[in-house]
Amino acid sequence: MTGQNNKPIPDWETLTFSLTETDFMYRSLGNTGRDPVWDEGAYIPFEDIMISPAAALMSYGVGVFEGLKAQRTTGGKILLFRPDANGRRMQNSAERLMMPPFPTEQFVESCAELVRRNEHFVPPPEYGSLYLRPMQHAIEPQLGLGPCSQFATHIFCSPVGSYFRGGSPRGVRLKVLEQGRVAPGGTGSAKSMGNYAGAIWVAQQWKDQGFDDVLYLDAHHLKYLTETSGSNPFVLLRSGVLVTPPLDSQILPGITRDSTLRIARELLNLDVEERALSIQEVIEDGVEMFCTGTAWTLLSVRELVYNDQVKQLETEDLRGKLLKVLRDIQTGDREDPFDWIREV
Ligand SMILES: Cc1ncc(COP(=O)(O)O)c(C=O)c1O
C-alpha cells in the first residue's frame, strides 16, 4: 500500500500540540445532486490537496471542522472518545453553513479505520494521544455568495502531547474581554472556520502580554461568561454549586463540557447549574475555575484579569476529581457507564 510506514515516528518524550504528519488521511466527496450525496471515501497518503482558487471555501470560508482523540490503553487497545458526538456536531455545524450533513455512522467508521491505518502514530499511554481533525468544505468553484452543491470531507490525524506544555502546573491566566467571540444569532454554536480566523488576532494581543488565552463575555450584555478561544468555562462558587454558562448561539457545545456535566451530576452527585454567570459573580463568589475542551482537557484557571480587577483562584481539587474520572473512562481504566468509548 502506498504511503504505509513512510513518515517518521516522532519522539514521544517531546510531543506538543503541533502537527506531525502521519501516513494516511481520509477523503469523501459529496454532491447534493446525487443520491447518496457522499461517496464511500478512500484512505489516501497524507498529502497536499488540489482545489480551485474559486472554491467557495477559499473566499467565503464555507467550512467546518472537528477535533477528537484516540488513546492507547495500558492493555494495548486503542479507544476513541465519543466520536458519534463529534459526528453529530459536524452535521449541525455543516447545516448552519448550508452544507449537507455527513452521515454519522460513516464519520465514526472512517475515524476508526483512519486510526487503524495510522496505528503506529498513536503514542504509548501517558505520552499523549492521536488527535483527529475531521473537516468539511464547499469546494465548488463559484463566484457569487450562495449555496453550493459540491463538497469534500477530509480527516487527518496527528500524535499530540498537552496543549499548554511548559505552562504553569497551576493552570492558565486569562484576560476577560468586554467583547463577544461571535455575534448573537451568528455561527458561535457551529465549529466554523470564520469563528476561529477572527479570534487569532484578538487572543494574540493578550498572549503577547503574558496571558495564556482570553475569556469572552457575551456580545449582547458584555456581562456574562461565554467561552475562551477553544474551551468552555466552569466555576465552583462559595455555595458549593458548580456553574457553567447555558448553551446558546454564542457558545460551542463542547463534548468535554457535556461529559464533565454528566460525570459531575451522575457519578459524583455534585450540585451543578447551567445558567448565566456574570463576571462580577465569579469575582465575588468564585473559589475554583477550570475550562474544558478536547485539547485543553480540564485545565485550571489560576487568575482572571478583568479591567483593573484581578481574581486569583487558589484551589483545583474539584477539577482534579472530575479530570481523574474522565481520564480513567477515556483510557479504559474505569468502567464506561455512558457508552462513550469506541474501541478501534
Ligand atoms: C470555541 C470552542 N469552545 C469549546 C470547545 C471545546 O469543545 P470540545 O470539548 O468538544 O473539544 C472548543 C473546541 O473544540 C472550541 O473551539
Coordinates of C-alpha atoms and ligand atoms in Angstrom, one line a residue:
M1 CA 0.0 0.0 0.0
T2 CA 1.4 3.4 -0.9
G3 CA 2.3 5.7 2.0
Q4 CA 2.4 3.0 4.6
N5 CA 5.2 3.3 7.2
N6 CA 6.8 6.1 5.3
K7 CA 6.6 9.1 7.6
P8 CA 8.9 9.2 10.7
I9 CA 7.5 8.4 14.1
P10 CA 8.1 11.4 16.5
D11 CA 10.0 11.3 19.8
W12 CA 7.2 10.6 22.2
E13 CA 9.0 12.4 25.1
T14 CA 8.8 15.8 23.3
L15 CA 5.3 15.7 21.9
T16 CA 3.5 19.0 21.9
F17 CA 0.1 20.1 20.5
S18 CA 1.6 20.6 17.0
L19 CA 1.4 18.8 13.6
T20 CA 3.2 15.6 12.9
E21 CA 2.2 14.2 9.5
T22 CA 1.0 10.6 9.5
D23 CA 0.8 8.1 6.7
F24 CA -2.9 8.3 5.8
M25 CA -5.8 10.7 5.6
Y26 CA -9.4 10.1 4.5
R27 CA -11.4 11.8 1.8
S28 CA -15.0 11.6 0.8
L29 CA -16.6 13.8 -1.9
G30 CA -20.2 15.0 -1.7
N31 CA -22.6 16.3 -4.3
T32 CA -26.1 17.3 -3.4
G33 CA -27.2 16.4 -7.0
R34 CA -26.6 12.7 -6.2
D35 CA -28.1 10.0 -4.0
P36 CA -26.4 9.2 -1.8
V37 CA -24.8 12.6 -1.5
W38 CA -21.5 11.3 -0.1
D39 CA -19.3 8.7 -1.7
E40 CA -17.8 5.9 0.5
G41 CA -14.5 7.7 0.6
A42 CA -10.9 6.5 0.5
Y43 CA -7.8 6.3 2.7
I44 CA -5.0 8.1 0.8
P45 CA -1.5 9.2 1.6
F46 CA -1.3 12.4 3.7
E47 CA -0.5 15.0 1.0
D48 CA -1.4 18.5 -0.3
I49 CA -4.8 18.8 -1.8
M50 CA -5.7 20.4 -5.1
I51 CA -8.5 22.9 -5.0
S52 CA -9.9 25.5 -7.4
P53 CA -9.0 29.1 -6.4
A54 CA -12.7 29.8 -7.0
A55 CA -13.9 27.2 -4.4
A56 CA -16.4 28.8 -2.0
L57 CA -14.3 27.9 0.9
M58 CA -11.3 30.0 -0.4
S59 CA -13.2 33.3 -0.4
Y60 CA -16.2 32.8 1.8
G61 CA -14.8 30.4 4.5
V62 CA -17.5 27.8 3.8
G63 CA -16.0 25.1 6.0
V64 CA -16.4 23.4 9.4
F65 CA -14.1 21.2 11.4
E66 CA -14.0 18.9 14.4
G67 CA -11.4 17.6 16.9
L68 CA -11.3 14.3 18.8
K69 CA -8.7 12.0 20.3
A70 CA -7.8 8.3 20.2
Q71 CA -6.0 7.0 23.2
R72 CA -3.8 3.9 23.7
T73 CA -4.6 1.9 26.8
T74 CA -2.2 0.1 29.1
G75 CA -3.7 -3.1 27.9
G76 CA -2.8 -2.3 24.3
K77 CA -6.2 -1.3 22.9
I78 CA -6.9 2.0 21.1
L79 CA -10.1 3.9 22.2
L80 CA -11.9 6.7 20.5
F81 CA -13.9 9.0 22.9
R82 CA -17.4 9.9 21.8
P83 CA -16.8 10.0 18.0
D84 CA -20.6 9.9 17.4
A85 CA -20.9 13.2 19.3
N86 CA -18.3 14.8 17.1
G87 CA -20.1 13.4 14.0
R88 CA -23.4 14.9 15.1
R89 CA -21.8 18.3 15.9
M90 CA -20.2 18.3 12.5
Q91 CA -23.6 17.7 11.0
N92 CA -25.1 20.7 12.9
S93 CA -22.2 22.9 12.0
A94 CA -22.5 21.9 8.3
E95 CA -26.2 22.6 8.2
R96 CA -25.6 26.1 9.7
L97 CA -23.3 26.7 6.7
M98 CA -25.8 25.2 4.2
M99 CA -23.7 22.1 3.6
P100 CA -25.2 18.5 3.5
P101 CA -24.7 16.5 6.7
F102 CA -22.0 13.8 6.5
P103 CA -23.6 10.5 7.8
T104 CA -22.6 9.9 11.5
E105 CA -22.0 6.2 11.0
Q106 CA -19.6 6.9 8.1
F107 CA -17.9 9.5 10.3
V108 CA -17.4 7.1 13.1
E109 CA -16.2 4.3 10.9
S110 CA -13.8 6.4 8.9
C111 CA -12.3 7.9 12.1
A112 CA -11.8 4.3 13.4
E113 CA -10.3 3.0 10.2
L114 CA -8.0 6.0 9.9
V115 CA -6.7 5.3 13.3
R116 CA -6.1 1.7 12.4
R117 CA -4.1 2.7 9.3
N118 CA -2.0 5.1 11.3
E119 CA -1.8 2.8 14.4
H120 CA 1.9 3.2 14.8
F121 CA 1.4 7.0 15.4
V122 CA -0.8 6.5 18.5
P123 CA 1.6 7.4 21.4
P124 CA 2.1 5.0 24.3
P125 CA -0.2 5.5 27.3
E126 CA 0.9 8.6 29.4
Y127 CA 2.7 10.2 26.4
G128 CA -0.2 11.7 24.6
S129 CA -2.9 10.8 22.1
L130 CA -3.7 10.7 18.4
Y131 CA -5.7 13.9 17.6
L132 CA -8.1 13.5 14.7
R133 CA -9.2 16.6 12.6
P134 CA -12.3 15.9 10.5
M135 CA -13.3 18.8 8.2
Q136 CA -16.0 19.6 5.7
H137 CA -15.6 22.2 3.0
A138 CA -17.5 23.7 0.0
I139 CA -15.2 23.0 -2.9
E140 CA -17.4 24.2 -5.7
P141 CA -15.9 26.9 -8.0
Q142 CA -18.4 29.7 -7.6
L143 CA -18.0 33.5 -7.8
G144 CA -21.2 34.7 -6.1
L145 CA -22.1 34.2 -2.5
G146 CA -24.8 31.5 -2.2
P147 CA -25.4 27.8 -1.5
C148 CA -23.1 25.2 -3.2
S149 CA -23.6 21.6 -4.4
Q150 CA -20.0 20.2 -4.2
F151 CA -18.3 19.3 -1.0
A152 CA -15.3 17.4 0.5
T153 CA -14.9 15.8 3.8
H154 CA -11.3 15.1 4.9
I155 CA -9.9 13.6 8.1
F156 CA -6.3 13.7 9.0
C157 CA -4.6 12.9 12.3
S158 CA -1.5 13.8 14.3
P159 CA 0.0 12.5 17.5
V160 CA -0.1 15.2 20.2
G161 CA 1.0 16.0 23.7
S162 CA -0.5 18.5 26.1
Y163 CA -1.9 21.9 24.8
F164 CA -0.2 24.2 27.3
R165 CA 3.1 22.3 27.6
G166 CA 5.6 24.1 29.8
G167 CA 2.9 26.4 31.2
S168 CA 2.3 26.6 35.0
P169 CA 1.2 23.4 36.5
R170 CA -1.3 25.6 38.4
G171 CA -3.2 26.4 35.2
V172 CA -3.8 29.3 33.0
R173 CA -4.1 33.1 33.3
L174 CA -7.0 34.5 31.3
K175 CA -7.8 38.1 30.2
V176 CA -11.5 38.7 30.4
L177 CA -12.7 40.7 27.3
E178 CA -15.6 43.0 27.2
Q179 CA -16.3 41.7 23.7
G180 CA -18.2 38.7 22.2
R181 CA -16.3 35.9 20.4
V182 CA -19.2 35.8 17.9
A183 CA -22.4 37.8 17.2
P184 CA -25.6 36.8 18.9
G185 CA -27.5 34.7 16.4
G186 CA -24.3 34.1 14.4
T187 CA -22.3 31.0 14.0
G188 CA -20.9 30.6 17.5
S189 CA -22.6 27.2 18.1
A190 CA -21.1 25.9 14.8
K191 CA -17.4 24.9 14.6
S192 CA -17.0 27.0 11.5
M193 CA -13.7 28.3 10.1
G194 CA -14.6 32.0 10.3
N195 CA -15.1 32.0 14.1
Y196 CA -11.5 31.0 14.5
A197 CA -9.9 33.2 11.9
G198 CA -11.2 36.3 13.6
A199 CA -10.2 35.1 17.0
I200 CA -6.4 34.7 16.4
W201 CA -5.7 38.4 16.4
V202 CA -7.7 39.0 19.5
A203 CA -6.0 36.3 21.6
Q204 CA -2.5 37.2 20.3
Q205 CA -2.8 40.8 21.6
W206 CA -3.0 39.3 25.1
K207 CA -0.7 36.4 24.7
D208 CA 2.0 39.0 23.8
Q209 CA 1.3 40.4 27.3
G210 CA 1.8 37.1 29.1
F211 CA -1.8 35.8 29.2
D212 CA -2.5 32.2 28.1
D213 CA -5.8 33.0 26.4
V214 CA -8.8 35.3 26.6
L215 CA -12.3 34.7 28.1
Y216 CA -15.1 36.3 26.1
L217 CA -18.1 37.9 27.7
D218 CA -21.5 37.7 25.9
A219 CA -21.8 40.1 22.9
H220 CA -25.1 41.5 24.0
H221 CA -24.7 42.5 27.6
L222 CA -20.9 42.3 27.9
K223 CA -21.5 40.9 31.3
Y224 CA -21.9 37.1 31.2
L225 CA -19.2 34.4 30.6
T226 CA -19.3 32.6 27.3
E227 CA -16.1 30.7 26.5
T228 CA -12.4 31.1 25.7
S229 CA -10.9 30.7 22.2
G230 CA -11.3 26.9 22.4
S231 CA -12.8 25.8 25.7
N232 CA -15.9 26.0 27.9
P233 CA -15.6 27.5 31.5
F234 CA -16.9 26.0 34.8
V235 CA -16.8 27.9 38.1
L236 CA -17.2 26.5 41.6
L237 CA -19.0 29.1 43.8
R238 CA -18.6 29.6 47.5
S239 CA -22.0 28.0 48.0
G240 CA -20.7 24.7 46.6
V241 CA -22.6 24.9 43.3
L242 CA -20.7 24.2 40.1
V243 CA -21.9 26.5 37.3
T244 CA -21.3 26.6 33.6
P245 CA -23.0 29.0 31.1
P246 CA -26.0 27.6 29.3
L247 CA -25.7 26.8 25.6
D248 CA -26.8 29.4 23.1
S249 CA -25.9 30.8 19.7
Q250 CA -22.6 32.3 21.1
I251 CA -21.3 29.1 22.6
L252 CA -19.8 25.9 21.0
P253 CA -21.5 22.9 22.7
G254 CA -18.3 21.3 23.9
I255 CA -18.2 17.5 24.1
T256 CA -15.9 17.7 27.1
R257 CA -18.3 20.2 28.7
D258 CA -21.2 17.7 28.2
S259 CA -19.0 14.8 29.6
T260 CA -18.0 16.9 32.6
L261 CA -21.6 17.8 33.3
R262 CA -22.7 14.1 33.2
I263 CA -19.8 13.0 35.4
A264 CA -20.4 15.7 37.9
R265 CA -24.2 15.0 38.1
E266 CA -24.4 11.3 37.6
L267 CA -21.2 9.9 39.1
L268 CA -20.1 12.5 41.7
N269 CA -23.6 13.7 42.6
L270 CA -22.5 17.3 42.6
D271 CA -24.8 20.3 42.6
V272 CA -24.5 21.6 39.0
E273 CA -26.2 24.5 37.3
E274 CA -26.3 25.6 33.6
R275 CA -27.1 29.3 34.0
A276 CA -26.0 32.8 33.1
L277 CA -22.9 33.6 35.2
S278 CA -21.8 37.2 35.4
I279 CA -18.1 38.1 35.7
Q280 CA -18.9 40.0 38.9
E281 CA -20.4 36.9 40.4
V282 CA -17.2 35.0 39.6
I283 CA -15.1 37.7 41.1
E284 CA -17.1 37.9 44.2
D285 CA -18.1 34.2 44.8
G286 CA -15.8 32.0 42.7
V287 CA -13.5 29.7 44.5
E288 CA -12.3 27.4 41.7
M289 CA -12.4 27.6 38.0
F290 CA -11.4 25.4 35.1
C291 CA -12.0 25.2 31.3
T292 CA -12.9 22.1 29.3
G293 CA -12.0 21.0 25.8
T294 CA -10.6 18.1 23.8
A295 CA -7.3 19.9 23.5
W296 CA -7.4 21.6 26.9
T297 CA -8.9 18.5 28.8
L298 CA -9.8 20.1 32.2
L299 CA -7.4 23.0 32.8
S300 CA -7.4 25.1 36.0
V301 CA -7.7 28.9 35.7
R302 CA -5.3 30.4 38.3
E303 CA -6.0 34.1 37.5
L304 CA -8.6 36.2 35.7
V305 CA -7.9 39.8 34.8
Y306 CA -11.0 41.9 34.2
N307 CA -10.3 45.6 33.6
D308 CA -8.4 46.6 36.8
Q309 CA -9.8 43.7 38.9
V310 CA -7.6 40.7 39.4
K311 CA -9.2 37.4 40.6
Q312 CA -6.9 34.7 42.0
L313 CA -8.3 31.2 42.1
E314 CA -6.3 29.1 44.6
T315 CA -7.9 25.6 44.6
E316 CA -8.1 22.9 41.9
D317 CA -9.5 20.0 43.9
L318 CA -12.8 19.6 42.1
R319 CA -11.1 19.8 38.7
G320 CA -8.7 17.1 39.8
K321 CA -11.6 14.8 40.8
L322 CA -13.5 15.3 37.6
L323 CA -10.4 15.0 35.4
K324 CA -9.5 11.7 37.0
V325 CA -12.9 10.2 36.3
L326 CA -12.9 11.5 32.7
R327 CA -9.3 10.3 32.0
D328 CA -10.0 6.9 33.6
I329 CA -13.0 6.4 31.3
Q330 CA -11.0 7.6 28.2
T331 CA -8.2 5.3 28.9
G332 CA -10.3 2.3 29.8
D333 CA -9.2 2.3 33.5
R334 CA -12.7 2.8 34.7
E335 CA -16.0 1.2 33.6
D336 CA -17.7 3.4 31.0
P337 CA -21.3 3.8 32.2
F338 CA -22.3 6.2 29.4
D339 CA -21.3 4.1 26.3
W340 CA -18.8 6.8 25.3
I341 CA -15.9 4.6 24.3
R342 CA -15.4 3.1 20.8
E343 CA -12.7 0.5 20.5
V344 CA -10.8 0.9 17.2
Ligands
LIG1 C1 -14.8 27.7 20.8 C2 -14.7 26.4 21.5 N1 -15.3 26.2 22.6 C3 -15.3 25.0 23.3 C4 -14.5 23.9 22.7 C5 -14.5 22.6 23.5 O1 -15.2 21.6 22.7 P1 -14.8 20.1 22.9 O2 -14.9 19.8 24.4 O3 -15.8 19.4 22.1 O4 -13.4 19.9 22.4 C6 -13.8 24.1 21.6 C7 -13.0 23.0 21.0 O5 -13.4 22.4 20.1 C8 -13.9 25.4 20.9 O6 -13.2 25.6 19.7

